[in-house]
């Protein structure tokens, strides 16, 4: 393993250029490059990391190894070593990113999109943070495919660090059905520069990146930029113009990102209509037989307000049910995913 690290660290490019390419502080890159001339230290560090990964039930994957994700080799400087707990799934993948401070609507959208994509056999990649990331991971895990869909979490710290606090149980679920991935030492705590670095890995592992909610300076926009640099798709869920968390996705849409309002729009790009693997989206198919009883909560209230054969706007449904428009939109998305309502070209909804 030390030889592989040394090969990566032995680049002839200046430290400042390498640091900019990866997104790390220049001083950090200089310390890393200095290791190239101290092979014994590299060997000792490698042995410590191998032992630490083994204690965590993980393994180290080398950039030149057969099980290294091929998509990461498209990065200007791929991570030389990955710590992986679980198995990185093959097949199509979509990255979902957004605000750590997402509101209930943003979390619901992330969870529903992730669940629908996972139902269609798409792996959901995200960053394990609170808010949109956690909702995306949970949505994928809630998929009905084989007891849960596939998801990959790319960490901004080492695998041995409990961060964010309280996410340990979620991490175990992800590792059981996908993978926890980090390019940092197993005992490395979260640092501010780690997250922009890990964002390039999130973007590279996926065919495209979906931004749900993000401020104008959010790291989610960094992930979207990496996706564009790699020639990947960028999608964004539009938001209210008065909400700071809408500034990121709305600006992406203004600059050419694809506006999406339904998982089907992503699947049409990511999953081919023919060939191996699932293509249809089971959650969108209308179930055969008698109509099931209305679901509980806001979705049931909204469905009850939609008389058979009628079409109504979300604002009308909000007035009829006494719910906020955000609640109605979330309920309509859930009902549409369940195949109970359909959106028309004019933005109206009917059974």
JSON list of N, CA and C in Angstrom, two decimals, residues 91-153:
[
{"chain": "A", "resi": 91, "resn": "UNK", "atom": "N", "xyz": [-23.94, -0.31, -10.81]},
{"chain": "A", "resi": 91, "resn": "UNK", "atom": "CA", "xyz": [-25.17, 0.18, -11.42]},
{"chain": "A", "resi": 91, "resn": "UNK", "atom": "C", "xyz": [-25.33, 1.67, -11.29]},
{"chain": "A", "resi": 92, "resn": "UNK", "atom": "N", "xyz": [-26.47, 2.20, -11.75]},
{"chain": "A", "resi": 92, "resn": "UNK", "atom": "CA", "xyz": [-26.67, 3.65, -11.76]},
{"chain": "A", "resi": 92, "resn": "UNK", "atom": "C", "xyz": [-26.74, 4.24, -10.35]},
{"chain": "A", "resi": 93, "resn": "UNK", "atom": "N", "xyz": [-26.26, 5.46, -10.21]},
{"chain": "A", "resi": 93, "resn": "UNK", "atom": "CA", "xyz": [-26.28, 6.15, -8.92]},
{"chain": "A", "resi": 93, "resn": "UNK", "atom": "C", "xyz": [-26.60, 7.62, -9.13]},
{"chain": "A", "resi": 94, "resn": "UNK", "atom": "N", "xyz": [-27.29, 8.21, -8.16]},
{"chain": "A", "resi": 94, "resn": "UNK", "atom": "CA", "xyz": [-27.62, 9.63, -8.16]},
{"chain": "A", "resi": 94, "resn": "UNK", "atom": "C", "xyz": [-27.20, 10.22, -6.83]},
{"chain": "A", "resi": 95, "resn": "UNK", "atom": "N", "xyz": [-26.51, 11.36, -6.85]},
{"chain": "A", "resi": 95, "resn": "UNK", "atom": "CA", "xyz": [-26.15, 12.07, -5.62]},
{"chain": "A", "resi": 95, "resn": "UNK", "atom": "C", "xyz": [-27.27, 13.02, -5.24]},
{"chain": "A", "resi": 96, "resn": "UNK", "atom": "N", "xyz": [-27.59, 13.05, -3.95]},
{"chain": "A", "resi": 96, "resn": "UNK", "atom": "CA", "xyz": [-28.59, 13.99, -3.44]},
{"chain": "A", "resi": 96, "resn": "UNK", "atom": "C", "xyz": [-27.96, 14.78, -2.31]},
{"chain": "A", "resi": 97, "resn": "UNK", "atom": "N", "xyz": [-27.96, 16.10, -2.44]},
{"chain": "A", "resi": 97, "resn": "UNK", "atom": "CA", "xyz": [-27.32, 16.97, -1.46]},
{"chain": "A", "resi": 97, "resn": "UNK", "atom": "C", "xyz": [-28.23, 18.15, -1.16]},
{"chain": "A", "resi": 98, "resn": "UNK", "atom": "N", "xyz": [-27.95, 18.80, -0.04]},
{"chain": "A", "resi": 98, "resn": "UNK", "atom": "CA", "xyz": [-28.75, 19.96, 0.33]},
{"chain": "A", "resi": 98, "resn": "UNK", "atom": "C", "xyz": [-28.39, 20.45, 1.71]},
{"chain": "A", "resi": 99, "resn": "UNK", "atom": "N", "xyz": [-29.20, 21.35, 2.21]},
{"chain": "A", "resi": 99, "resn": "UNK", "atom": "CA", "xyz": [-28.92, 22.06, 3.45]},
{"chain": "A", "resi": 99, "resn": "UNK", "atom": "C", "xyz": [-28.97, 21.16, 4.67]},
{"chain": "A", "resi": 100, "resn": "UNK", "atom": "N", "xyz": [-28.04, 21.40, 5.60]},
{"chain": "A", "resi": 100, "resn": "UNK", "atom": "CA", "xyz": [-28.11, 20.74, 6.91]},
{"chain": "A", "resi": 100, "resn": "UNK", "atom": "C", "xyz": [-29.32, 21.25, 7.70]},
{"chain": "A", "resi": 101, "resn": "UNK", "atom": "N", "xyz": [-29.76, 22.46, 7.38]},
{"chain": "A", "resi": 101, "resn": "UNK", "atom": "CA", "xyz": [-30.88, 23.07, 8.10]},
{"chain": "A", "resi": 101, "resn": "UNK", "atom": "C", "xyz": [-32.15, 23.04, 7.24]},
{"chain": "A", "resi": 102, "resn": "UNK", "atom": "N", "xyz": [-32.33, 21.97, 6.50]},
{"chain": "A", "resi": 102, "resn": "UNK", "atom": "CA", "xyz": [-33.52, 21.85, 5.66]},
{"chain": "A", "resi": 102, "resn": "UNK", "atom": "C", "xyz": [-34.78, 21.88, 6.52]},
{"chain": "A", "resi": 103, "resn": "UNK", "atom": "N", "xyz": [-35.84, 22.47, 5.97]},
{"chain": "A", "resi": 103, "resn": "UNK", "atom": "CA", "xyz": [-37.11, 22.46, 6.69]},
{"chain": "A", "resi": 103, "resn": "UNK", "atom": "C", "xyz": [-37.83, 21.14, 6.43]},
{"chain": "A", "resi": 104, "resn": "UNK", "atom": "N", "xyz": [-39.02, 21.00, 7.00]},
{"chain": "A", "resi": 104, "resn": "UNK", "atom": "CA", "xyz": [-39.75, 19.74, 6.88]},
{"chain": "A", "resi": 104, "resn": "UNK", "atom": "C", "xyz": [-40.06, 19.42, 5.42]},
{"chain": "A", "resi": 105, "resn": "UNK", "atom": "N", "xyz": [-40.35, 20.44, 4.62]},
{"chain": "A", "resi": 105, "resn": "UNK", "atom": "CA", "xyz": [-40.63, 20.22, 3.20]},
{"chain": "A", "resi": 105, "resn": "UNK", "atom": "C", "xyz": [-39.40, 19.68, 2.48]},
{"chain": "A", "resi": 106, "resn": "UNK", "atom": "N", "xyz": [-38.24, 20.30, 2.73]},
{"chain": "A", "resi": 106, "resn": "UNK", "atom": "CA", "xyz": [-37.01, 19.85, 2.08]},
{"chain": "A", "resi": 106, "resn": "UNK", "atom": "C", "xyz": [-36.66, 18.43, 2.46]},
{"chain": "A", "resi": 107, "resn": "UNK", "atom": "N", "xyz": [-36.81, 18.09, 3.74]},
{"chain": "A", "resi": 107, "resn": "UNK", "atom": "CA", "xyz": [-36.51, 16.72, 4.18]},
{"chain": "A", "resi": 107, "resn": "UNK", "atom": "C", "xyz": [-37.48, 15.73, 3.55]},
{"chain": "A", "resi": 108, "resn": "UNK", "atom": "N", "xyz": [-38.75, 16.12, 3.45]},
{"chain": "A", "resi": 108, "resn": "UNK", "atom": "CA", "xyz": [-39.74, 15.23, 2.87]},
{"chain": "A", "resi": 108, "resn": "UNK", "atom": "C", "xyz": [-39.47, 14.99, 1.39]},
{"chain": "A", "resi": 109, "resn": "UNK", "atom": "N", "xyz": [-39.13, 16.06, 0.67]},
{"chain": "A", "resi": 109, "resn": "UNK", "atom": "CA", "xyz": [-38.81, 15.92, -0.76]},
{"chain": "A", "resi": 109, "resn": "UNK", "atom": "C", "xyz": [-37.61, 15.00, -0.93]},
{"chain": "A", "resi": 110, "resn": "UNK", "atom": "N", "xyz": [-36.56, 15.21, -0.14]},
{"chain": "A", "resi": 110, "resn": "UNK", "atom": "CA", "xyz": [-35.36, 14.38, -0.25]},
{"chain": "A", "resi": 110, "resn": "UNK", "atom": "C", "xyz": [-35.67, 12.92, 0.03]},
{"chain": "A", "resi": 111, "resn": "UNK", "atom": "N", "xyz": [-36.45, 12.68, 1.05]},
{"chain": "A", "resi": 111, "resn": "UNK", "atom": "CA", "xyz": [-36.77, 11.29, 1.40]},
{"chain": "A", "resi": 111, "resn": "UNK", "atom": "C", "xyz": [-37.62, 10.62, 0.32]},
{"chain": "A", "resi": 112, "resn": "UNK", "atom": "N", "xyz": [-38.61, 11.34, -0.19]},
{"chain": "A", "resi": 112, "resn": "UNK", "atom": "CA", "xyz": [-39.48, 10.76, -1.21]},
{"chain": "A", "resi": 112, "resn": "UNK", "atom": "C", "xyz": [-38.74, 10.51, -2.52]},
{"chain": "A", "resi": 113, "resn": "UNK", "atom": "N", "xyz": [-37.91, 11.47, -2.94]},
{"chain": "A", "resi": 113, "resn": "UNK", "atom": "CA", "xyz": [-37.13, 11.27, -4.16]},
{"chain": "A", "resi": 113, "resn": "UNK", "atom": "C", "xyz": [-36.19, 10.08, -4.00]},
{"chain": "A", "resi": 114, "resn": "UNK", "atom": "N", "xyz": [-35.51, 10.01, -2.85]},
{"chain": "A", "resi": 114, "resn": "UNK", "atom": "CA", "xyz": [-34.56, 8.92, -2.63]},
{"chain": "A", "resi": 114, "resn": "UNK", "atom": "C", "xyz": [-35.27, 7.57, -2.61]},
{"chain": "A", "resi": 115, "resn": "UNK", "atom": "N", "xyz": [-36.42, 7.52, -1.96]},
{"chain": "A", "resi": 115, "resn": "UNK", "atom": "CA", "xyz": [-37.15, 6.25, -1.90]},
{"chain": "A", "resi": 115, "resn": "UNK", "atom": "C", "xyz": [-37.58, 5.82, -3.30]},
{"chain": "A", "resi": 116, "resn": "UNK", "atom": "N", "xyz": [-38.08, 6.76, -4.10]},
{"chain": "A", "resi": 116, "resn": "UNK", "atom": "CA", "xyz": [-38.52, 6.42, -5.44]},
{"chain": "A", "resi": 116, "resn": "UNK", "atom": "C", "xyz": [-37.36, 5.99, -6.33]},
{"chain": "A", "resi": 117, "resn": "UNK", "atom": "N", "xyz": [-36.23, 6.67, -6.23]},
{"chain": "A", "resi": 117, "resn": "UNK", "atom": "CA", "xyz": [-35.06, 6.28, -7.03]},
{"chain": "A", "resi": 117, "resn": "UNK", "atom": "C", "xyz": [-34.55, 4.90, -6.61]},
{"chain": "A", "resi": 118, "resn": "UNK", "atom": "N", "xyz": [-34.51, 4.65, -5.30]},
{"chain": "A", "resi": 118, "resn": "UNK", "atom": "CA", "xyz": [-34.06, 3.35, -4.81]},
{"chain": "A", "resi": 118, "resn": "UNK", "atom": "C", "xyz": [-35.01, 2.24, -5.27]},
{"chain": "A", "resi": 119, "resn": "UNK", "atom": "N", "xyz": [-36.30, 2.53, -5.32]},
{"chain": "A", "resi": 119, "resn": "UNK", "atom": "CA", "xyz": [-37.27, 1.55, -5.80]},
{"chain": "A", "resi": 119, "resn": "UNK", "atom": "C", "xyz": [-36.97, 1.15, -7.24]},
{"chain": "A", "resi": 120, "resn": "UNK", "atom": "N", "xyz": [-36.42, 2.07, -8.01]},
{"chain": "A", "resi": 120, "resn": "UNK", "atom": "CA", "xyz": [-36.09, 1.80, -9.41]},
{"chain": "A", "resi": 120, "resn": "UNK", "atom": "C", "xyz": [-34.70, 1.21, -9.58]},
{"chain": "A", "resi": 121, "resn": "UNK", "atom": "N", "xyz": [-34.03, 0.88, -8.48]},
{"chain": "A", "resi": 121, "resn": "UNK", "atom": "CA", "xyz": [-32.72, 0.26, -8.54]},
{"chain": "A", "resi": 121, "resn": "UNK", "atom": "C", "xyz": [-31.56, 1.21, -8.62]},
{"chain": "A", "resi": 122, "resn": "UNK", "atom": "N", "xyz": [-31.78, 2.49, -8.32]},
{"chain": "A", "resi": 122, "resn": "UNK", "atom": "CA", "xyz": [-30.72, 3.50, -8.36]},
{"chain": "A", "resi": 122, "resn": "UNK", "atom": "C", "xyz": [-30.12, 3.66, -6.97]},
{"chain": "A", "resi": 123, "resn": "UNK", "atom": "N", "xyz": [-28.80, 3.65, -6.88]},
{"chain": "A", "resi": 123, "resn": "UNK", "atom": "CA", "xyz": [-28.11, 3.90, -5.62]},
{"chain": "A", "resi": 123, "resn": "UNK", "atom": "C", "xyz": [-28.12, 5.39, -5.31]},
{"chain": "A", "resi": 124, "resn": "UNK", "atom": "N", "xyz": [-28.45, 5.74, -4.07]},
{"chain": "A", "resi": 124, "resn": "UNK", "atom": "CA", "xyz": [-28.48, 7.14, -3.64]},
{"chain": "A", "resi": 124, "resn": "UNK", "atom": "C", "xyz": [-27.18, 7.44, -2.89]},
{"chain": "A", "resi": 125, "resn": "UNK", "atom": "N", "xyz": [-26.43, 8.43, -3.37]},
{"chain": "A", "resi": 125, "resn": "UNK", "atom": "CA", "xyz": [-25.16, 8.83, -2.76]},
{"chain": "A", "resi": 125, "resn": "UNK", "atom": "C", "xyz": [-25.36, 10.17, -2.08]},
{"chain": "A", "resi": 126, "resn": "UNK", "atom": "N", "xyz": [-24.90, 10.29, -0.84]},
{"chain": "A", "resi": 126, "resn": "UNK", "atom": "CA", "xyz": [-25.00, 11.58, -0.15]},
{"chain": "A", "resi": 126, "resn": "UNK", "atom": "C", "xyz": [-23.88, 11.68, 0.88]},
{"chain": "A", "resi": 127, "resn": "UNK", "atom": "N", "xyz": [-23.94, 12.76, 1.68]},
{"chain": "A", "resi": 127, "resn": "UNK", "atom": "CA", "xyz": [-22.80, 13.08, 2.54]},
{"chain": "A", "resi": 127, "resn": "UNK", "atom": "C", "xyz": [-22.97, 12.83, 4.01]},
{"chain": "A", "resi": 128, "resn": "UNK", "atom": "N", "xyz": [-24.06, 12.14, 4.43]},
{"chain": "A", "resi": 128, "resn": "UNK", "atom": "CA", "xyz": [-24.24, 11.69, 5.81]},
{"chain": "A", "resi": 128, "resn": "UNK", "atom": "C", "xyz": [-24.46, 12.83, 6.80]},
{"chain": "A", "resi": 129, "resn": "UNK", "atom": "N", "xyz": [-24.62, 14.06, 6.31]},
{"chain": "A", "resi": 129, "resn": "UNK", "atom": "CA", "xyz": [-24.85, 15.19, 7.21]},
{"chain": "A", "resi": 129, "resn": "UNK", "atom": "C", "xyz": [-26.31, 15.21, 7.65]},
{"chain": "A", "resi": 130, "resn": "UNK", "atom": "N", "xyz": [-26.61, 16.09, 8.58]},
{"chain": "A", "resi": 130, "resn": "UNK", "atom": "CA", "xyz": [-28.00, 16.27, 8.99]},
{"chain": "A", "resi": 130, "resn": "UNK", "atom": "C", "xyz": [-28.80, 16.91, 7.86]},
{"chain": "A", "resi": 131, "resn": "UNK", "atom": "N", "xyz": [-30.10, 16.95, 7.99]},
{"chain": "A", "resi": 131, "resn": "UNK", "atom": "CA", "xyz": [-30.93, 17.62, 7.00]},
{"chain": "A", "resi": 131, "resn": "UNK", "atom": "C", "xyz": [-31.18, 16.78, 5.77]},
{"chain": "A", "resi": 132, "resn": "UNK", "atom": "N", "xyz": [-30.91, 17.36, 4.60]},
{"chain": "A", "resi": 132, "resn": "UNK", "atom": "CA", "xyz": [-31.21, 16.70, 3.33]},
{"chain": "A", "resi": 132, "resn": "UNK", "atom": "C", "xyz": [-30.44, 15.39, 3.19]},
{"chain": "A", "resi": 133, "resn": "UNK", "atom": "N", "xyz": [-29.14, 15.38, 3.56]},
{"chain": "A", "resi": 133, "resn": "UNK", "atom": "CA", "xyz": [-28.34, 14.16, 3.40]},
{"chain": "A", "resi": 133, "resn": "UNK", "atom": "C", "xyz": [-28.96, 12.99, 4.15]},
{"chain": "A", "resi": 134, "resn": "UNK", "atom": "N", "xyz": [-29.24, 13.19, 5.43]},
{"chain": "A", "resi": 134, "resn": "UNK", "atom": "CA", "xyz": [-29.80, 12.12, 6.25]},
{"chain": "A", "resi": 134, "resn": "UNK", "atom": "C", "xyz": [-31.15, 11.67, 5.71]},
{"chain": "A", "resi": 135, "resn": "UNK", "atom": "N", "xyz": [-31.97, 12.63, 5.27]},
{"chain": "A", "resi": 135, "resn": "UNK", "atom": "CA", "xyz": [-33.29, 12.28, 4.72]},
{"chain": "A", "resi": 135, "resn": "UNK", "atom": "C", "xyz": [-33.13, 11.44, 3.46]},
{"chain": "A", "resi": 136, "resn": "UNK", "atom": "N", "xyz": [-32.13, 11.75, 2.63]},
{"chain": "A", "resi": 136, "resn": "UNK", "atom": "CA", "xyz": [-31.90, 10.98, 1.41]},
{"chain": "A", "resi": 136, "resn": "UNK", "atom": "C", "xyz": [-31.48, 9.55, 1.74]},
{"chain": "A", "resi": 137, "resn": "UNK", "atom": "N", "xyz": [-30.55, 9.40, 2.69]},
{"chain": "A", "resi": 137, "resn": "UNK", "atom": "CA", "xyz": [-30.14, 8.05, 3.09]},
{"chain": "A", "resi": 137, "resn": "UNK", "atom": "C", "xyz": [-31.32, 7.26, 3.64]},
{"chain": "A", "resi": 138, "resn": "UNK", "atom": "N", "xyz": [-32.11, 7.90, 4.50]},
{"chain": "A", "resi": 138, "resn": "UNK", "atom": "CA", "xyz": [-33.25, 7.19, 5.11]},
{"chain": "A", "resi": 138, "resn": "UNK", "atom": "C", "xyz": [-34.30, 6.85, 4.07]},
{"chain": "A", "resi": 139, "resn": "UNK", "atom": "N", "xyz": [-34.52, 7.74, 3.11]},
{"chain": "A", "resi": 139, "resn": "UNK", "atom": "CA", "xyz": [-35.49, 7.45, 2.06]},
{"chain": "A", "resi": 139, "resn": "UNK", "atom": "C", "xyz": [-35.08, 6.24, 1.25]},
{"chain": "A", "resi": 140, "resn": "UNK", "atom": "N", "xyz": [-33.80, 6.14, 0.91]},
{"chain": "A", "resi": 140, "resn": "UNK", "atom": "CA", "xyz": [-33.33, 4.98, 0.15]},
{"chain": "A", "resi": 140, "resn": "UNK", "atom": "C", "xyz": [-33.47, 3.71, 0.96]},
{"chain": "A", "resi": 141, "resn": "UNK", "atom": "N", "xyz": [-33.13, 3.77, 2.24]},
{"chain": "A", "resi": 141, "resn": "UNK", "atom": "CA", "xyz": [-33.23, 2.60, 3.10]},
{"chain": "A", "resi": 141, "resn": "UNK", "atom": "C", "xyz": [-34.68, 2.15, 3.29]},
{"chain": "A", "resi": 142, "resn": "UNK", "atom": "N", "xyz": [-35.62, 3.08, 3.17]},
{"chain": "A", "resi": 142, "resn": "UNK", "atom": "CA", "xyz": [-37.04, 2.76, 3.34]},
{"chain": "A", "resi": 142, "resn": "UNK", "atom": "C", "xyz": [-37.65, 2.14, 2.10]},
{"chain": "A", "resi": 143, "resn": "UNK", "atom": "N", "xyz": [-36.89, 2.06, 1.02]},
{"chain": "A", "resi": 143, "resn": "UNK", "atom": "CA", "xyz": [-37.41, 1.45, -0.21]},
{"chain": "A", "resi": 143, "resn": "UNK", "atom": "C", "xyz": [-37.82, 0.01, 0.06]},
{"chain": "A", "resi": 144, "resn": "UNK", "atom": "N", "xyz": [-38.84, -0.44, -0.67]},
{"chain": "A", "resi": 144, "resn": "UNK", "atom": "CA", "xyz": [-39.31, -1.80, -0.50]},
{"chain": "A", "resi": 144, "resn": "UNK", "atom": "C", "xyz": [-38.52, -2.84, -1.26]},
{"chain": "A", "resi": 145, "resn": "UNK", "atom": "N", "xyz": [-37.46, -2.43, -1.96]},
{"chain": "A", "resi": 145, "resn": "UNK", "atom": "CA", "xyz": [-36.67, -3.37, -2.75]},
{"chain": "A", "resi": 145, "resn": "UNK", "atom": "C", "xyz": [-35.80, -4.21, -1.83]},
{"chain": "A", "resi": 146, "resn": "UNK", "atom": "N", "xyz": [-36.07, -5.51, -1.74]},
{"chain": "A", "resi": 146, "resn": "UNK", "atom": "CA", "xyz": [-35.20, -6.43, -1.00]},
{"chain": "A", "resi": 146, "resn": "UNK", "atom": "C", "xyz": [-34.96, -6.01, 0.43]},
{"chain": "A", "resi": 147, "resn": "UNK", "atom": "N", "xyz": [-35.96, -5.44, 1.08]},
{"chain": "A", "resi": 147, "resn": "UNK", "atom": "CA", "xyz": [-35.79, -5.03, 2.47]},
{"chain": "A", "resi": 147, "resn": "UNK", "atom": "C", "xyz": [-35.11, -3.69, 2.62]},
{"chain": "A", "resi": 148, "resn": "UNK", "atom": "N", "xyz": [-34.88, -2.98, 1.53]},
{"chain": "A", "resi": 148, "resn": "UNK", "atom": "CA", "xyz": [-34.27, -1.65, 1.62]},
{"chain": "A", "resi": 148, "resn": "UNK", "atom": "C", "xyz": [-33.41, -1.37, 0.42]},
{"chain": "A", "resi": 149, "resn": "UNK", "atom": "N", "xyz": [-33.41, -0.11, -0.01]},
{"chain": "A", "resi": 149, "resn": "UNK", "atom": "CA", "xyz": [-32.62, 0.27, -1.18]},
{"chain": "A", "resi": 149, "resn": "UNK", "atom": "C", "xyz": [-31.16, 0.47, -0.84]},
{"chain": "A", "resi": 150, "resn": "UNK", "atom": "N", "xyz": [-30.39, 0.79, -1.86]},
{"chain": "A", "resi": 150, "resn": "UNK", "atom": "CA", "xyz": [-28.94, 0.91, -1.71]},
{"chain": "A", "resi": 150, "resn": "UNK", "atom": "C", "xyz": [-28.56, 2.39, -1.58]},
{"chain": "A", "resi": 151, "resn": "UNK", "atom": "N", "xyz": [-27.64, 2.67, -0.68]},
{"chain": "A", "resi": 151, "resn": "UNK", "atom": "CA", "xyz": [-27.19, 4.04, -0.49]},
{"chain": "A", "resi": 151, "resn": "UNK", "atom": "C", "xyz": [-25.74, 4.05, -0.05]},
{"chain": "A", "resi": 152, "resn": "UNK", "atom": "N", "xyz": [-25.01, 5.10, -0.42]},
{"chain": "A", "resi": 152, "resn": "UNK", "atom": "CA", "xyz": [-23.60, 5.27, -0.08]},
{"chain": "A", "resi": 152, "resn": "UNK", "atom": "C", "xyz": [-23.43, 6.61, 0.61]},
{"chain": "A", "resi": 153, "resn": "UNK", "atom": "N", "xyz": [-22.75, 6.61, 1.75]},
{"chain": "A", "resi": 153, "resn": "UNK", "atom": "CA", "xyz": [-22.47, 7.84, 2.49]},
{"chain": "A", "resi": 153, "resn": "UNK", "atom": "C", "xyz": [-20.98, 8.15, 2.39]}
]
